[in-house]
Amino acid sequence: MRHQLSAQLLLGLAIALVASAMRNQPSNAQSKTFYCGMSKGVAATMARTPRGNLPVIRWDSAYFSGSGWNQQRRCQEVSLRFQRYYDNGTLKYITTGQMNKQSVVCVASHKGGDCTGLLFTIKPGNTPDRTLAKLLNYRTLAAGDSPNESAGERLYIDINEFINTIPLEGETSNKSV
């Protein structure tokens, strides 16, 4: 009798723990996974979302290859950073800034906020906001129509809004490498 009661108590406790763990998991509709894949024939940081696999950044510049950071390596490292910042809740906005006297693309927790984490370094001599707009393939901004750029303000891109507006590509361009 005592053994049966203990077994029922353990079963009840196990069910409660599983139910609690499931309740604390993020919903599939809101979860994203960032990974290095291929888009239009080049390495790309991709976002796996309920809408499909979407290219966030295409790594077509070989500028940093001489220092050991070819397109594939940058793609893999930056994709891991996107995922880490997403998982810890700091990937709200993507912006530009300075770290170690170099121009960088970084994450910020709010619009107007400081860099809270490095995504990647920008090629010396390039305009940071224009580089960010071009890399993210943000057509209006890349064309120079950004009100932020003309006002002399830093560009802040809301990552969720951006990902929700990225057009879907053909099925073959979204395959992971």
CSV table of N, CA and C in Angstrom, one decimal, residues 7 23 31 62 69 81 93 111 113-114 124 144 164 171:
chain,number,residue,atom,x,y,z
A,7,ALA,N,4.5,5.5,-5.5
A,7,ALA,CA,4.6,5.5,-7.0
A,7,ALA,C,3.6,6.5,-7.5
A,23,ARG,N,5.1,24.8,-20.2
A,23,ARG,CA,4.5,26.1,-20.1
A,23,ARG,C,5.5,27.2,-20.2
A,31,SER,N,9.5,31.9,-31.8
A,31,SER,CA,10.9,31.5,-31.7
A,31,SER,C,11.6,31.6,-33.1
A,62,ALA,N,35.0,39.5,-49.4
A,62,ALA,CA,36.1,38.7,-49.0
A,62,ALA,C,37.2,39.5,-48.3
A,69,TRP,N,39.3,35.5,-41.6
A,69,TRP,CA,37.8,35.6,-41.5
A,69,TRP,C,37.2,35.6,-42.9
A,81,ARG,N,26.5,34.4,-32.9
A,81,ARG,CA,26.2,35.6,-32.1
A,81,ARG,C,24.8,36.1,-32.1
A,93,TYR,N,17.5,45.5,-31.3
A,93,TYR,CA,17.9,46.4,-32.4
A,93,TYR,C,19.3,46.1,-32.8
A,111,LYS,N,16.0,51.5,-29.0
A,111,LYS,CA,16.3,52.5,-30.0
A,111,LYS,C,17.0,53.6,-29.3
A,113,GLY,N,19.9,53.3,-27.9
A,113,GLY,CA,20.8,52.7,-26.9
A,113,GLY,C,22.1,52.4,-27.4
A,114,ASP,N,23.1,52.2,-26.5
A,114,ASP,CA,24.4,51.9,-26.8
A,114,ASP,C,24.6,50.4,-27.2
A,124,PRO,N,37.3,49.0,-42.8
A,124,PRO,CA,37.7,50.4,-42.6
A,124,PRO,C,37.4,51.3,-43.8
A,144,GLY,N,19.8,55.3,-49.8
A,144,GLY,CA,20.2,56.6,-49.2
A,144,GLY,C,18.9,57.4,-48.8
A,164,ASN,N,10.2,40.2,-40.0
A,164,ASN,CA,8.9,40.0,-40.5
A,164,ASN,C,8.6,40.6,-41.9
A,171,GLU,N,12.8,28.0,-52.6
A,171,GLU,CA,13.2,26.9,-51.7
A,171,GLU,C,14.6,26.5,-51.8
